Amino acid sequence: MNRIAALDMLRGYALVCIMLDHMPIGVLRNVTLSNFAVFDAAELFVLLSGFLVGMVWVKVEAKEGRFAAQKRFLKRAVQVWLALVIGAVILALFSALLFALHMNHTAVWFQYSQWIFEHPLGYLATVGLMWMQPNLMDVLALYVLLIATAPVTVPFLLRYPLLALTVSVTIWFFAEPLNALVPNQRPGPGLLFNPFGWQLLFFVGVAMGAFRSRIMPVLLRWRGLITLASVGILLFSLAIVLAWRIGAPAKEVSDFLKLIHGPIDKWPLDGLRLIAILAASWMVAVPLARPFAWMAATRLGEALAEIGRGGLFSFVVCVLLSIWGDAVQMTAPQGMAGLFVRIGIDIWVMVALWAAAATWMRREIWIGALRKRLGWR
């Protein structure tokens, strides 16, 4: 399948934002996506994942048949589940190592570092059953459920798109009471990333990937109007976020805007967050398509694309680097010197994430060379 460089770049950008956003005292987290819109990298990651599922599904089904596509995505669901389990174990062990080295950190809950040694089988079982989803890895639990249902839901969506959309919106509308029925380790109801809410964004992405050749000619007839509406939505989103960040001096503005948008809740996927990410998607795909294609061809764009192509490996590495970066930043001095140290750490973890992804993407080359040197076949 031909890859779209801009999509890989955006996936890499989403992973970088996820990493920086989970470093509480980092400096560059103040310029990530969530500082300019009511949505954040989680929405971008899930939407792009859905888009790629839809794009890959139709190509595989056209060449090899529906059963091959179903088999492929069942296998993918197992891979994501393994990444969740393995990543959760490594996360807990790495956190324990940092505490043993007296490197405090707050990016991940300290209890995991104790449970992995006090109740190793229990920890493994509860993560494997997804009754517990360690923070930073919890989006993978959502992804497991979405991909595991794809062999049934995607053919239904392809055959009856309008009915599938109706069902998905209805489930999203009742997401919170449905999620409350899911048994979970958390004190709150259900999974943190409410699968009944986030499924709508994922399947919208699937539809965009699967039907883009049919949808875009229709939408392009209304290009000007859709672009104008998207710009308005994103400016409204930016105004909300700026009012939040300004704080008390902008309280009256924030309260006025809240009368329009109401409560904004990430975990069940709030309607405004959904609309805003879709508006941003239109801007990237149509009015800004050429600038994004140009950015994807730059050295920075290519580096982000390599991170994006690293997939699950890149995700697990970005989680571990966010913990490491958080721990190291807590040792930075106060004042201006500490500010520059924290910026340096932010840059270091981004470079490390790219280096890890690039090494992973070239694994066949260096593993082959290593085997040859060691005389292995």
mmCIF file of N, CA, C and O in Angstrom, residues 205-239:
data_model
loop_
_atom_site.group_PDB
_atom_site.id
_atom_site.type_symbol
_atom_site.label_atom_id
_atom_site.label_comp_id
_atom_site.label_asym_id
_atom_site.label_seq_id
_atom_site.Cartn_x
_atom_site.Cartn_y
_atom_site.Cartn_z
ATOM 1 N N GLY A 205 -13.450 8.099 11.149
ATOM 2 C CA GLY A 205 -12.158 7.963 10.476
ATOM 3 C C GLY A 205 -12.147 6.808 9.494
ATOM 4 O O GLY A 205 -11.618 6.921 8.385
ATOM 5 N N VAL A 206 -12.728 5.666 9.891
ATOM 6 C CA VAL A 206 -12.813 4.504 8.995
ATOM 7 C C VAL A 206 -13.576 4.881 7.727
ATOM 8 O O VAL A 206 -13.153 4.559 6.609
ATOM 9 N N ALA A 207 -14.710 5.562 7.897
ATOM 10 C CA ALA A 207 -15.523 5.972 6.750
ATOM 11 C C ALA A 207 -14.753 6.942 5.856
ATOM 12 O O ALA A 207 -14.810 6.849 4.623
ATOM 13 N N MET A 208 -14.000 7.850 6.455
ATOM 14 C CA MET A 208 -13.203 8.792 5.673
ATOM 15 C C MET A 208 -12.153 8.063 4.846
ATOM 16 O O MET A 208 -11.899 8.403 3.679
ATOM 17 N N GLY A 209 -11.533 7.039 5.433
ATOM 18 C CA GLY A 209 -10.520 6.281 4.711
ATOM 19 C C GLY A 209 -11.106 5.387 3.642
ATOM 20 O O GLY A 209 -10.535 5.240 2.549
ATOM 21 N N ALA A 210 -12.249 4.780 3.935
ATOM 22 C CA ALA A 210 -12.850 3.821 3.013
ATOM 23 C C ALA A 210 -13.588 4.493 1.860
ATOM 24 O O ALA A 210 -13.575 4.001 0.731
ATOM 25 N N PHE A 211 -14.266 5.627 2.139
ATOM 26 C CA PHE A 211 -15.128 6.257 1.141
ATOM 27 C C PHE A 211 -14.571 7.575 0.608
ATOM 28 O O PHE A 211 -15.302 8.344 -0.014
ATOM 29 N N ARG A 212 -13.296 7.872 0.853
ATOM 30 C CA ARG A 212 -12.786 9.201 0.515
ATOM 31 C C ARG A 212 -12.943 9.523 -0.971
ATOM 32 O O ARG A 212 -13.196 10.677 -1.332
ATOM 33 N N SER A 213 -12.806 8.522 -1.839
ATOM 34 C CA SER A 213 -12.940 8.794 -3.277
ATOM 35 C C SER A 213 -14.378 9.118 -3.662
ATOM 36 O O SER A 213 -14.622 9.767 -4.688
ATOM 37 N N ARG A 214 -15.342 8.690 -2.837
ATOM 38 C CA ARG A 214 -16.751 8.993 -3.095
ATOM 39 C C ARG A 214 -17.219 10.237 -2.345
ATOM 40 O O ARG A 214 -18.067 10.988 -2.828
ATOM 41 N N ILE A 215 -16.655 10.457 -1.169
ATOM 42 C CA ILE A 215 -17.094 11.574 -0.335
ATOM 43 C C ILE A 215 -16.538 12.907 -0.822
ATOM 44 O O ILE A 215 -17.258 13.903 -0.918
ATOM 45 N N MET A 216 -15.236 12.934 -1.137
ATOM 46 C CA MET A 216 -14.567 14.201 -1.427
ATOM 47 C C MET A 216 -15.157 14.957 -2.621
ATOM 48 O O MET A 216 -15.331 16.182 -2.547
ATOM 49 N N PRO A 217 -15.507 14.290 -3.758
ATOM 50 C CA PRO A 217 -16.105 15.065 -4.858
ATOM 51 C C PRO A 217 -17.385 15.783 -4.456
ATOM 52 O O PRO A 217 -17.657 16.899 -4.933
ATOM 53 N N VAL A 218 -18.161 15.153 -3.566
ATOM 54 C CA VAL A 218 -19.397 15.780 -3.098
ATOM 55 C C VAL A 218 -19.085 16.966 -2.189
ATOM 56 O O VAL A 218 -19.643 18.062 -2.346
ATOM 57 N N LEU A 219 -18.167 16.760 -1.238
ATOM 58 C CA LEU A 219 -17.823 17.826 -0.297
ATOM 59 C C LEU A 219 -17.149 19.004 -0.991
ATOM 60 O O LEU A 219 -17.342 20.161 -0.592
ATOM 61 N N LEU A 220 -16.359 18.708 -2.016
ATOM 62 C CA LEU A 220 -15.639 19.779 -2.695
ATOM 63 C C LEU A 220 -16.580 20.748 -3.420
ATOM 64 O O LEU A 220 -16.187 21.884 -3.715
ATOM 65 N N ARG A 221 -17.792 20.309 -3.707
ATOM 66 C CA ARG A 221 -18.767 21.233 -4.295
ATOM 67 C C ARG A 221 -19.108 22.362 -3.328
ATOM 68 O O ARG A 221 -19.529 23.445 -3.728
ATOM 69 N N TRP A 222 -18.963 22.068 -2.041
ATOM 70 C CA TRP A 222 -19.278 23.041 -0.994
ATOM 71 C C TRP A 222 -18.000 23.493 -0.279
ATOM 72 O O TRP A 222 -18.024 23.885 0.882
ATOM 73 N N ARG A 223 -16.909 23.450 -1.001
ATOM 74 C CA ARG A 223 -15.594 23.709 -0.414
ATOM 75 C C ARG A 223 -15.535 25.030 0.353
ATOM 76 O O ARG A 223 -15.074 25.078 1.491
ATOM 77 N N GLY A 224 -15.983 26.102 -0.269
ATOM 78 C CA GLY A 224 -15.893 27.405 0.369
ATOM 79 C C GLY A 224 -16.683 27.482 1.657
ATOM 80 O O GLY A 224 -16.186 27.983 2.679
ATOM 81 N N LEU A 225 -17.906 26.978 1.636
ATOM 82 C CA LEU A 225 -18.759 27.026 2.818
ATOM 83 C C LEU A 225 -18.199 26.167 3.950
ATOM 84 O O LEU A 225 -18.179 26.592 5.116
ATOM 85 N N ILE A 226 -17.733 24.958 3.616
ATOM 86 C CA ILE A 226 -17.183 24.057 4.635
ATOM 87 C C ILE A 226 -15.906 24.644 5.228
ATOM 88 O O ILE A 226 -15.680 24.583 6.444
ATOM 89 N N THR A 227 -15.079 25.243 4.372
ATOM 90 C CA THR A 227 -13.843 25.864 4.872
ATOM 91 C C THR A 227 -14.162 27.027 5.807
ATOM 92 O O THR A 227 -13.539 27.168 6.876
ATOM 93 N N LEU A 228 -15.128 27.849 5.435
ATOM 94 C CA LEU A 228 -15.523 28.977 6.279
ATOM 95 C C LEU A 228 -16.041 28.487 7.632
ATOM 96 O O LEU A 228 -15.666 29.020 8.694
ATOM 97 N N ALA A 229 -16.884 27.455 7.606
ATOM 98 C CA ALA A 229 -17.412 26.892 8.851
ATOM 99 C C ALA A 229 -16.286 26.294 9.695
ATOM 100 O O ALA A 229 -16.259 26.461 10.926
ATOM 101 N N SER A 230 -15.338 25.613 9.055
ATOM 102 C CA SER A 230 -14.221 24.990 9.780
ATOM 103 C C SER A 230 -13.347 26.044 10.444
ATOM 104 O O SER A 230 -12.931 25.883 11.598
ATOM 105 N N VAL A 231 -13.066 27.125 9.723
ATOM 106 C CA VAL A 231 -12.270 28.216 10.303
ATOM 107 C C VAL A 231 -12.990 28.805 11.506
ATOM 108 O O VAL A 231 -12.383 29.067 12.557
ATOM 109 N N GLY A 232 -14.308 29.004 11.381
ATOM 110 C CA GLY A 232 -15.085 29.539 12.501
ATOM 111 C C GLY A 232 -15.044 28.628 13.709
ATOM 112 O O GLY A 232 -14.875 29.096 14.853
ATOM 113 N N ILE A 233 -15.186 27.327 13.490
ATOM 114 C CA ILE A 233 -15.152 26.357 14.594
ATOM 115 C C ILE A 233 -13.790 26.370 15.275
ATOM 116 O O ILE A 233 -13.691 26.371 16.512
ATOM 117 N N LEU A 234 -12.722 26.401 14.489
ATOM 118 C CA LEU A 234 -11.378 26.367 15.066
ATOM 119 C C LEU A 234 -11.038 27.662 15.789
ATOM 120 O O LEU A 234 -10.351 27.643 16.820
ATOM 121 N N LEU A 235 -11.517 28.798 15.287
ATOM 122 C CA LEU A 235 -11.299 30.063 16.001
ATOM 123 C C LEU A 235 -12.078 30.089 17.317
ATOM 124 O O LEU A 235 -11.579 30.581 18.341
ATOM 125 N N PHE A 236 -13.291 29.549 17.290
ATOM 126 C CA PHE A 236 -14.079 29.439 18.518
ATOM 127 C C PHE A 236 -13.371 28.531 19.517
ATOM 128 O O PHE A 236 -13.279 28.839 20.716
ATOM 129 N N SER A 237 -12.835 27.417 19.013
ATOM 130 C CA SER A 237 -12.081 26.493 19.857
ATOM 131 C C SER A 237 -10.858 27.171 20.459
ATOM 132 O O SER A 237 -10.568 27.031 21.658
ATOM 133 N N LEU A 238 -10.136 27.950 19.628
ATOM 134 C CA LEU A 238 -8.954 28.668 20.112
ATOM 135 C C LEU A 238 -9.331 29.690 21.172
ATOM 136 O O LEU A 238 -8.626 29.840 22.184
ATOM 137 N N ALA A 239 -10.440 30.391 20.988
ATOM 138 C CA ALA A 239 -10.883 31.382 21.972
ATOM 139 C C ALA A 239 -11.170 30.727 23.318
ATOM 140 O O ALA A 239 -10.820 31.276 24.380
#
